[in-house]
PDB file of C-alpha atoms in Angstrom:
ATOM      1  CA  ALA M 177      50.053 -52.286   0.439  1.00 81.00           C
ATOM      2  CA  GLN M 178      48.628 -48.737  -0.099  1.00 86.00           C
ATOM      3  CA  SER M 179      46.209 -48.177  -3.774  1.00 91.00           C
ATOM      4  CA  VAL M 180      44.090 -45.108  -4.588  1.00 95.00           C
ATOM      5  CA  THR M 181      40.646 -44.996  -6.586  1.00 96.00           C
ATOM      6  CA  GLN M 182      39.826 -42.217  -8.367  1.00 97.00           C
ATOM      7  CA  LEU M 183      35.823 -42.097  -7.840  1.00 94.00           C
ATOM      8  CA  GLY M 184      35.080 -41.020 -12.212  1.00 92.00           C
ATOM      9  CA  SER M 185      37.409 -40.628 -14.692  1.00 94.00           C
ATOM     10  CA  HIS M 186      36.233 -37.958 -16.181  1.00 97.00           C
ATOM     11  CA  VAL M 187      34.366 -34.683 -14.300  1.00 97.00           C
ATOM     12  CA  SER M 188      33.065 -31.638 -16.361  1.00 97.00           C
ATOM     13  CA  VAL M 189      32.617 -28.179 -15.402  1.00 97.00           C
ATOM     14  CA  SER M 190      31.592 -25.195 -15.857  1.00 97.00           C
ATOM     15  CA  GLU M 191      33.803 -22.578 -16.361  1.00 97.00           C
ATOM     16  CA  GLY M 192      33.579 -20.789 -12.960  1.00 97.00           C
ATOM     17  CA  ALA M 193      31.799 -24.031 -11.634  1.00 98.00           C
ATOM     18  CA  LEU M 194      33.432 -25.946  -8.017  1.00 98.00           C
ATOM     19  CA  VAL M 195      35.296 -28.316  -8.807  1.00 98.00           C
ATOM     20  CA  LEU M 196      35.421 -31.691  -7.264  1.00 98.00           C
ATOM     21  CA  LEU M 197      37.441 -34.562  -8.006  1.00 98.00           C
ATOM     22  CA  ARG M 198      37.323 -37.822  -5.069  1.00 98.00           C
ATOM     23  CA  CYS M 199      40.324 -39.565  -3.877  1.00 97.00           C
ATOM     24  CA  ASN M 200      39.915 -42.257  -1.399  1.00 97.00           C
ATOM     25  CA  TYR M 201      43.175 -44.309  -0.629  1.00 95.00           C
ATOM     26  CA  SER M 202      44.127 -47.545   2.022  1.00 92.00           C
ATOM     27  CA  SER M 203      46.696 -47.962   3.608  1.00 86.00           C
ATOM     28  CA  SER M 204      47.507 -50.261   6.723  1.00 82.00           C
ATOM     29  CA  VAL M 205      49.930 -47.122   7.795  1.00 83.00           C
ATOM     30  CA  PRO M 206      49.607 -43.416   8.435  1.00 83.00           C
ATOM     31  CA  PRO M 207      49.560 -42.233   4.879  1.00 87.00           C
ATOM     32  CA  TYR M 208      51.930 -39.642   2.824  1.00 90.00           C
ATOM     33  CA  LEU M 209      48.674 -37.956  -0.168  1.00 92.00           C
ATOM     34  CA  PHE M 210      49.662 -36.049  -3.273  1.00 94.00           C
ATOM     35  CA  TRP M 211      47.788 -34.653  -6.073  1.00 97.00           C
ATOM     36  CA  TYR M 212      49.618 -34.112  -9.233  1.00 96.00           C
ATOM     37  CA  VAL M 213      48.453 -32.667 -12.529  1.00 97.00           C
ATOM     38  CA  GLN M 214      49.224 -33.482 -16.184  1.00 95.00           C
ATOM     39  CA  TYR M 215      49.094 -31.347 -19.462  1.00 93.00           C
ATOM     40  CA  PRO M 216      48.907 -32.781 -22.727  1.00 87.00           C
ATOM     41  CA  ASN M 217      52.632 -34.311 -23.186  1.00 81.00           C
ATOM     42  CA  GLN M 218      53.965 -32.935 -20.079  1.00 85.00           C
ATOM     43  CA  GLY M 219      54.944 -35.003 -17.298  1.00 88.00           C
ATOM     44  CA  LEU M 220      52.793 -34.433 -14.135  1.00 93.00           C
ATOM     45  CA  GLN M 221      53.225 -31.112 -12.035  1.00 94.00           C
ATOM     46  CA  LEU M 222      52.493 -31.452  -8.041  1.00 93.00           C
ATOM     47  CA  LEU M 223      49.494 -29.428  -6.712  1.00 96.00           C
ATOM     48  CA  LEU M 224      49.462 -30.277  -3.676  1.00 94.00           C
ATOM     49  CA  LYS M 225      50.608 -32.801  -0.709  1.00 91.00           C
ATOM     50  CA  TYR M 226      49.046 -33.865   2.870  1.00 91.00           C
ATOM     51  CA  THR M 227      52.254 -36.019   5.025  1.00 86.00           C
ATOM     52  CA  THR M 228      51.629 -34.471   9.044  1.00 82.00           C
ATOM     53  CA  GLY M 229      49.721 -31.348  10.893  1.00 84.00           C
ATOM     54  CA  ALA M 230      47.100 -29.531   9.235  1.00 87.00           C
ATOM     55  CA  THR M 231      44.531 -32.050   7.774  1.00 90.00           C
ATOM     56  CA  LEU M 232      43.399 -28.629   4.581  1.00 95.00           C
ATOM     57  CA  VAL M 233      46.240 -28.397   2.152  1.00 95.00           C
ATOM     58  CA  LYS M 234      46.237 -25.224   0.077  1.00 96.00           C
ATOM     59  CA  GLY M 235      47.812 -25.956  -2.830  1.00 95.00           C
ATOM     60  CA  ILE M 236      48.811 -24.341  -6.342  1.00 94.00           C
ATOM     61  CA  ASN M 237      46.361 -22.395  -8.907  1.00 93.00           C
ATOM     62  CA  GLY M 238      43.770 -22.050  -5.959  1.00 96.00           C
ATOM     63  CA  PHE M 239      43.455 -25.885  -5.842  1.00 97.00           C
ATOM     64  CA  GLU M 240      42.988 -27.174  -1.867  1.00 97.00           C
ATOM     65  CA  ALA M 241      42.972 -30.625  -0.083  1.00 97.00           C
ATOM     66  CA  GLU M 242      41.224 -32.551   3.078  1.00 95.00           C
ATOM     67  CA  PHE M 243      42.675 -35.122   4.846  1.00 94.00           C
ATOM     68  CA  LYS M 244      39.613 -37.322   6.111  1.00 94.00           C
ATOM     69  CA  LYS M 245      41.388 -39.911   7.922  1.00 92.00           C
ATOM     70  CA  SER M 246      37.952 -41.428   8.791  1.00 92.00           C
ATOM     71  CA  GLU M 247      36.589 -41.064   5.429  1.00 93.00           C
ATOM     72  CA  THR M 248      39.827 -42.748   4.214  1.00 94.00           C
ATOM     73  CA  SER M 249      39.291 -39.485   1.741  1.00 96.00           C
ATOM     74  CA  PHE M 250      41.765 -36.207   0.174  1.00 97.00           C
ATOM     75  CA  HIS M 251      38.991 -35.209  -2.296  1.00 98.00           C
ATOM     76  CA  LEU M 252      40.169 -31.791  -4.271  1.00 98.00           C
ATOM     77  CA  THR M 253      38.419 -28.231  -4.858  1.00 98.00           C
ATOM     78  CA  LYS M 254      38.571 -25.550  -6.345  1.00 98.00           C
ATOM     79  CA  PRO M 255      36.013 -22.876  -5.565  1.00 97.00           C
ATOM     80  CA  SER M 256      35.993 -21.635  -9.067  1.00 97.00           C
ATOM     81  CA  ALA M 257      36.885 -23.768 -12.365  1.00 97.00           C
ATOM     82  CA  HIS M 258      38.841 -22.174 -15.018  1.00 96.00           C
ATOM     83  CA  MET M 259      39.458 -23.412 -18.282  1.00 96.00           C
ATOM     84  CA  SER M 260      43.473 -23.446 -17.646  1.00 95.00           C
ATOM     85  CA  ASP M 261      42.234 -26.250 -15.293  1.00 97.00           C
ATOM     86  CA  ALA M 262      41.552 -28.514 -18.260  1.00 97.00           C
ATOM     87  CA  ALA M 263      44.088 -31.325 -17.641  1.00 97.00           C
ATOM     88  CA  GLU M 264      44.490 -35.312 -15.610  1.00 97.00           C
ATOM     89  CA  TYR M 265      44.779 -35.214 -12.329  1.00 98.00           C
ATOM     90  CA  PHE M 266      46.387 -37.986 -10.313  1.00 97.00           C
ATOM     91  CA  CYS M 267      45.957 -38.325  -6.905  1.00 97.00           C
ATOM     92  CA  ALA M 268      48.981 -40.377  -5.150  1.00 95.00           C
ATOM     93  CA  VAL M 269      49.493 -42.173  -1.302  1.00 93.00           C
ATOM     94  CA  SER M 270      53.352 -42.926   0.252  1.00 87.00           C
ATOM     95  CA  VAL M 271      54.010 -44.116   3.135  1.00 74.00           C
ATOM     96  CA  GLN M 272      56.952 -42.837   5.663  1.00 66.00           C
ATOM     97  CA  GLY M 273      59.520 -44.983   4.628  1.00 61.00           C
ATOM     98  CA  ALA M 274      58.728 -46.308   1.491  1.00 63.00           C
ATOM     99  CA  GLN M 275      59.574 -44.393  -0.987  1.00 72.00           C
ATOM    100  CA  LYS M 276      57.492 -45.041  -3.719  1.00 87.00           C
ATOM    101  CA  LEU M 277      54.100 -43.100  -5.334  1.00 92.00           C
ATOM    102  CA  VAL M 278      51.171 -45.416  -6.031  1.00 93.00           C
ATOM    103  CA  PHE M 279      48.533 -43.551  -8.334  1.00 95.00           C
ATOM    104  CA  GLY M 280      45.055 -43.216  -8.387  1.00 96.00           C
ATOM    105  CA  GLN M 281      43.991 -44.005 -12.369  1.00 96.00           C
ATOM    106  CA  GLY M 282      43.410 -40.467 -13.729  1.00 97.00           C
ATOM    107  CA  THR M 283      40.906 -37.668 -13.936  1.00 97.00           C
ATOM    108  CA  ARG M 284      40.185 -36.168 -17.326  1.00 97.00           C
ATOM    109  CA  LEU M 285      38.892 -32.923 -16.093  1.00 97.00           C
ATOM    110  CA  THR M 286      37.349 -30.785 -18.783  1.00 97.00           C
ATOM    111  CA  ILE M 287      35.859 -27.410 -18.729  1.00 97.00           C
ATOM    112  CA  ASN M 288      33.164 -26.355 -20.534  1.00 95.00           C
ATOM    113  CA  PRO M 289      32.887 -22.407 -21.328  1.00 93.00           C
TER     114      PRO M 289
ATOM    115  CA  ASP F 101      67.539 -24.264 -11.270  1.00 64.00           C
ATOM    116  CA  ALA F 102      66.745 -26.931 -14.059  1.00 75.00           C
ATOM    117  CA  GLY F 103      64.476 -29.196 -13.675  1.00 91.00           C
ATOM    118  CA  VAL F 104      64.296 -32.996 -14.281  1.00 95.00           C
ATOM    119  CA  THR F 105      65.491 -33.251 -17.733  1.00 96.00           C
ATOM    120  CA  GLN F 106      64.202 -36.505 -19.728  1.00 97.00           C
ATOM    121  CA  SER F 107      65.991 -37.927 -23.443  1.00 97.00           C
ATOM    122  CA  PRO F 108      65.239 -38.187 -25.202  1.00 97.00           C
ATOM    123  CA  THR F 109      61.856 -37.495 -25.790  1.00 96.00           C
ATOM    124  CA  HIS F 110      60.101 -39.694 -28.601  1.00 96.00           C
ATOM    125  CA  LEU F 111      61.669 -43.245 -29.283  1.00 96.00           C
ATOM    126  CA  ILE F 112      60.178 -45.996 -31.670  1.00 98.00           C
ATOM    127  CA  LYS F 113      61.857 -49.298 -31.348  1.00 98.00           C
ATOM    128  CA  THR F 114      60.875 -52.869 -32.608  1.00 98.00           C
ATOM    129  CA  ARG F 115      59.912 -55.600 -30.282  1.00 98.00           C
ATOM    130  CA  GLY F 116      62.774 -57.783 -29.454  1.00 98.00           C
ATOM    131  CA  GLN F 117      65.611 -54.391 -29.287  1.00 98.00           C
ATOM    132  CA  GLN F 118      66.970 -52.878 -25.928  1.00 98.00           C
ATOM    133  CA  VAL F 119      66.428 -49.449 -24.763  1.00 98.00           C
ATOM    134  CA  THR F 120      68.070 -46.479 -22.552  1.00 98.00           C
ATOM    135  CA  LEU F 121      66.330 -43.903 -21.086  1.00 98.00           C
ATOM    136  CA  ARG F 122      68.211 -41.096 -19.398  1.00 98.00           C
ATOM    137  CA  CYS F 123      67.856 -38.895 -16.982  1.00 98.00           C
ATOM    138  CA  SER F 124      69.073 -35.669 -14.965  1.00 97.00           C
ATOM    139  CA  PRO F 125      67.826 -34.896 -10.945  1.00 96.00           C
ATOM    140  CA  LYS F 126      66.366 -31.526 -10.280  1.00 93.00           C
ATOM    141  CA  SER F 127      69.712 -29.476  -8.610  1.00 92.00           C
ATOM    142  CA  GLY F 128      70.119 -30.555  -5.444  1.00 88.00           C
ATOM    143  CA  HIS F 129      67.988 -34.060  -5.597  1.00 90.00           C
ATOM    144  CA  ASP F 130      70.354 -37.640  -4.734  1.00 91.00           C
ATOM    145  CA  THR F 131      67.497 -39.766  -5.858  1.00 92.00           C
ATOM    146  CA  VAL F 132      66.209 -40.579  -8.785  1.00 95.00           C
ATOM    147  CA  SER F 133      62.367 -43.221  -9.478  1.00 95.00           C
ATOM    148  CA  TRP F 134      61.051 -44.041 -12.501  1.00 97.00           C
ATOM    149  CA  TYR F 135      57.465 -45.307 -13.105  1.00 97.00           C
ATOM    150  CA  GLN F 136      55.524 -46.862 -16.521  1.00 98.00           C
ATOM    151  CA  GLN F 137      52.532 -44.746 -17.621  1.00 95.00           C
ATOM    152  CA  ALA F 138      50.574 -46.632 -20.123  1.00 95.00           C
ATOM    153  CA  LEU F 139      48.348 -44.891 -22.567  1.00 91.00           C
ATOM    154  CA  GLY F 140      45.009 -44.092 -20.467  1.00 89.00           C
ATOM    155  CA  GLN F 141      46.443 -45.133 -16.800  1.00 92.00           C
ATOM    156  CA  GLY F 142      47.868 -43.714 -13.529  1.00 94.00           C
ATOM    157  CA  PRO F 143      51.750 -44.054 -13.375  1.00 96.00           C
ATOM    158  CA  GLN F 144      53.449 -47.307 -11.931  1.00 96.00           C
ATOM    159  CA  PHE F 145      56.915 -47.574 -10.088  1.00 95.00           C
ATOM    160  CA  ILE F 146      59.217 -49.607 -11.617  1.00 97.00           C
ATOM    161  CA  PHE F 147      62.054 -48.778  -9.169  1.00 95.00           C
ATOM    162  CA  GLN F 148      64.462 -45.833  -7.207  1.00 94.00           C
ATOM    163  CA  TYR F 149      67.777 -45.258  -6.537  1.00 95.00           C
ATOM    164  CA  TYR F 150      69.719 -43.429  -3.893  1.00 91.00           C
ATOM    165  CA  GLU F 151      73.541 -44.093  -3.361  1.00 91.00           C
ATOM    166  CA  GLU F 152      73.463 -45.240  -6.429  1.00 94.00           C
ATOM    167  CA  GLU F 153      71.680 -48.434  -5.305  1.00 94.00           C
ATOM    168  CA  GLU F 154      68.202 -49.934  -6.496  1.00 94.00           C
ATOM    169  CA  ARG F 155      66.639 -48.904  -3.506  1.00 90.00           C
ATOM    170  CA  GLN F 156      62.902 -50.368  -3.896  1.00 89.00           C
ATOM    171  CA  ARG F 157      61.440 -51.973  -7.340  1.00 93.00           C
ATOM    172  CA  GLY F 158      58.247 -52.568  -8.495  1.00 92.00           C
ATOM    173  CA  ASN F 159      56.471 -55.372  -9.947  1.00 94.00           C
ATOM    174  CA  PHE F 160      58.024 -55.190 -12.704  1.00 97.00           C
ATOM    175  CA  PRO F 161      60.266 -57.954 -14.471  1.00 97.00           C
ATOM    176  CA  ASP F 162      64.591 -58.638 -14.540  1.00 96.00           C
ATOM    177  CA  ARG F 163      64.003 -57.226 -18.672  1.00 98.00           C
ATOM    178  CA  PHE F 164      63.410 -53.415 -16.529  1.00 98.00           C
ATOM    179  CA  SER F 165      66.552 -52.705 -14.733  1.00 97.00           C
ATOM    180  CA  GLY F 166      68.745 -48.968 -13.538  1.00 97.00           C
ATOM    181  CA  HIS F 167      71.838 -47.210 -12.889  1.00 97.00           C
ATOM    182  CA  GLN F 168      72.647 -44.567 -10.831  1.00 97.00           C
ATOM    183  CA  PHE F 169      76.100 -42.178 -11.455  1.00 97.00           C
ATOM    184  CA  PRO F 170      77.437 -40.418  -9.242  1.00 96.00           C
ATOM    185  CA  ASN F 171      76.404 -37.275 -10.440  1.00 95.00           C
ATOM    186  CA  TYR F 172      73.177 -38.814  -9.261  1.00 95.00           C
ATOM    187  CA  SER F 173      71.653 -38.844 -13.118  1.00 97.00           C
ATOM    188  CA  SER F 174      70.255 -41.997 -13.263  1.00 98.00           C
ATOM    189  CA  GLU F 175      69.633 -44.874 -16.743  1.00 98.00           C
ATOM    190  CA  LEU F 176      66.260 -46.786 -17.222  1.00 98.00           C
ATOM    191  CA  ASN F 177      67.219 -49.687 -19.414  1.00 98.00           C
ATOM    192  CA  VAL F 178      64.313 -52.966 -21.171  1.00 98.00           C
ATOM    193  CA  ASN F 179      66.007 -55.225 -22.862  1.00 97.00           C
ATOM    194  CA  ALA F 180      63.677 -57.860 -25.380  1.00 98.00           C
ATOM    195  CA  LEU F 181      61.239 -55.354 -25.761  1.00 98.00           C
ATOM    196  CA  LEU F 182      57.166 -56.326 -25.765  1.00 98.00           C
ATOM    197  CA  LEU F 183      54.427 -54.323 -27.782  1.00 97.00           C
ATOM    198  CA  GLY F 184      53.187 -53.976 -23.571  1.00 97.00           C
ATOM    199  CA  ASP F 185      55.969 -51.719 -23.253  1.00 98.00           C
ATOM    200  CA  SER F 186      55.198 -49.072 -25.045  1.00 98.00           C
ATOM    201  CA  ALA F 187      54.694 -46.717 -22.791  1.00 97.00           C
ATOM    202  CA  LEU F 188      55.499 -42.879 -21.367  1.00 96.00           C
ATOM    203  CA  TYR F 189      58.486 -43.119 -19.275  1.00 97.00           C
ATOM    204  CA  LEU F 190      58.495 -40.254 -16.330  1.00 97.00           C
ATOM    205  CA  CYS F 191      61.587 -40.284 -13.796  1.00 97.00           C
ATOM    206  CA  ALA F 192      60.708 -38.650 -10.749  1.00 95.00           C
ATOM    207  CA  SER F 193      63.659 -36.640  -7.949  1.00 94.00           C
ATOM    208  CA  SER F 194      63.438 -35.920  -4.789  1.00 89.00           C
ATOM    209  CA  LEU F 195      65.861 -35.317  -1.836  1.00 85.00           C
ATOM    210  CA  LYS F 196      65.876 -37.968   1.221  1.00 77.00           C
ATOM    211  CA  GLN F 197      65.014 -36.655   4.386  1.00 69.00           C
ATOM    212  CA  THR F 198      67.050 -37.419   7.354  1.00 63.00           C
ATOM    213  CA  SER F 199      64.593 -39.738   8.726  1.00 62.00           C
ATOM    214  CA  GLY F 200      65.633 -41.641   5.451  1.00 58.00           C
ATOM    215  CA  ALA F 201      61.857 -39.939   3.550  1.00 60.00           C
ATOM    216  CA  SER F 202      61.432 -38.250   0.462  1.00 58.00           C
ATOM    217  CA  TYR F 203      58.329 -36.510   0.583  1.00 70.00           C
ATOM    218  CA  GLU F 204      57.762 -34.305  -3.063  1.00 82.00           C
ATOM    219  CA  GLN F 205      59.185 -36.077  -6.272  1.00 89.00           C
ATOM    220  CA  TYR F 206      58.910 -33.499  -9.333  1.00 91.00           C
ATOM    221  CA  PHE F 207      58.591 -34.920 -12.290  1.00 94.00           C
ATOM    222  CA  GLY F 208      60.392 -35.298 -15.619  1.00 95.00           C
ATOM    223  CA  PRO F 209      58.655 -34.237 -18.724  1.00 94.00           C
ATOM    224  CA  GLY F 210      59.235 -38.283 -19.725  1.00 96.00           C
ATOM    225  CA  THR F 211      60.039 -39.830 -22.655  1.00 97.00           C
ATOM    226  CA  ARG F 212      57.603 -41.650 -24.984  1.00 96.00           C
ATOM    227  CA  LEU F 213      58.362 -45.348 -26.009  1.00 98.00           C
ATOM    228  CA  THR F 214      56.436 -46.720 -29.199  1.00 98.00           C
ATOM    229  CA  VAL F 215      57.645 -50.931 -29.418  1.00 98.00           C
ATOM    230  CA  THR F 216      56.862 -51.872 -33.373  1.00 97.00           C
TER     231      THR F 216
END
């Protein structure tokens, strides 16, 4: 079975600072990995995904993530935080053929002016 | 291009009642998945429908059932509501790849269900 652990339920950074949201996964087979963002009272929006190929993936809004198999990690980063980045972020894992997403508990990102 | 739509947006029910939530997938998508998101938690997979059949199910009781129609839209039904069923119910749609995998899932805005 797959699982996801997001380290830090709440992360606070200053505007313009580096954003780093941590995600570790557990999977017995090669995983597909995703980051989603959820703004208040809204559904989930896909930021980026890793399925196969290049391990550094770029997404929308300047976010990127690197798949590190040896560390079973898929951390999300953004070089410079904007106030509009304040939201809840979810890491998720699935495997080929499983057809379902397994989500972490989420990390609430707060941006300080 | 319309995205995933869900109705209603909010719903208040009493314990023991039954509820039906509706979802229309993104244009061109053929697979619908349902998730339950309790307050402060990540979404949890309920089940997935493809070709009008339930293909995969999460760890939810039989009180949770669903249906997919020929136009790919879907319903989620919950019987004998409990207080613990209060949550945001999210519908996600995707396109089944020829390999059998569905990669990206696109989420709707959700239906907020409150059980009193």
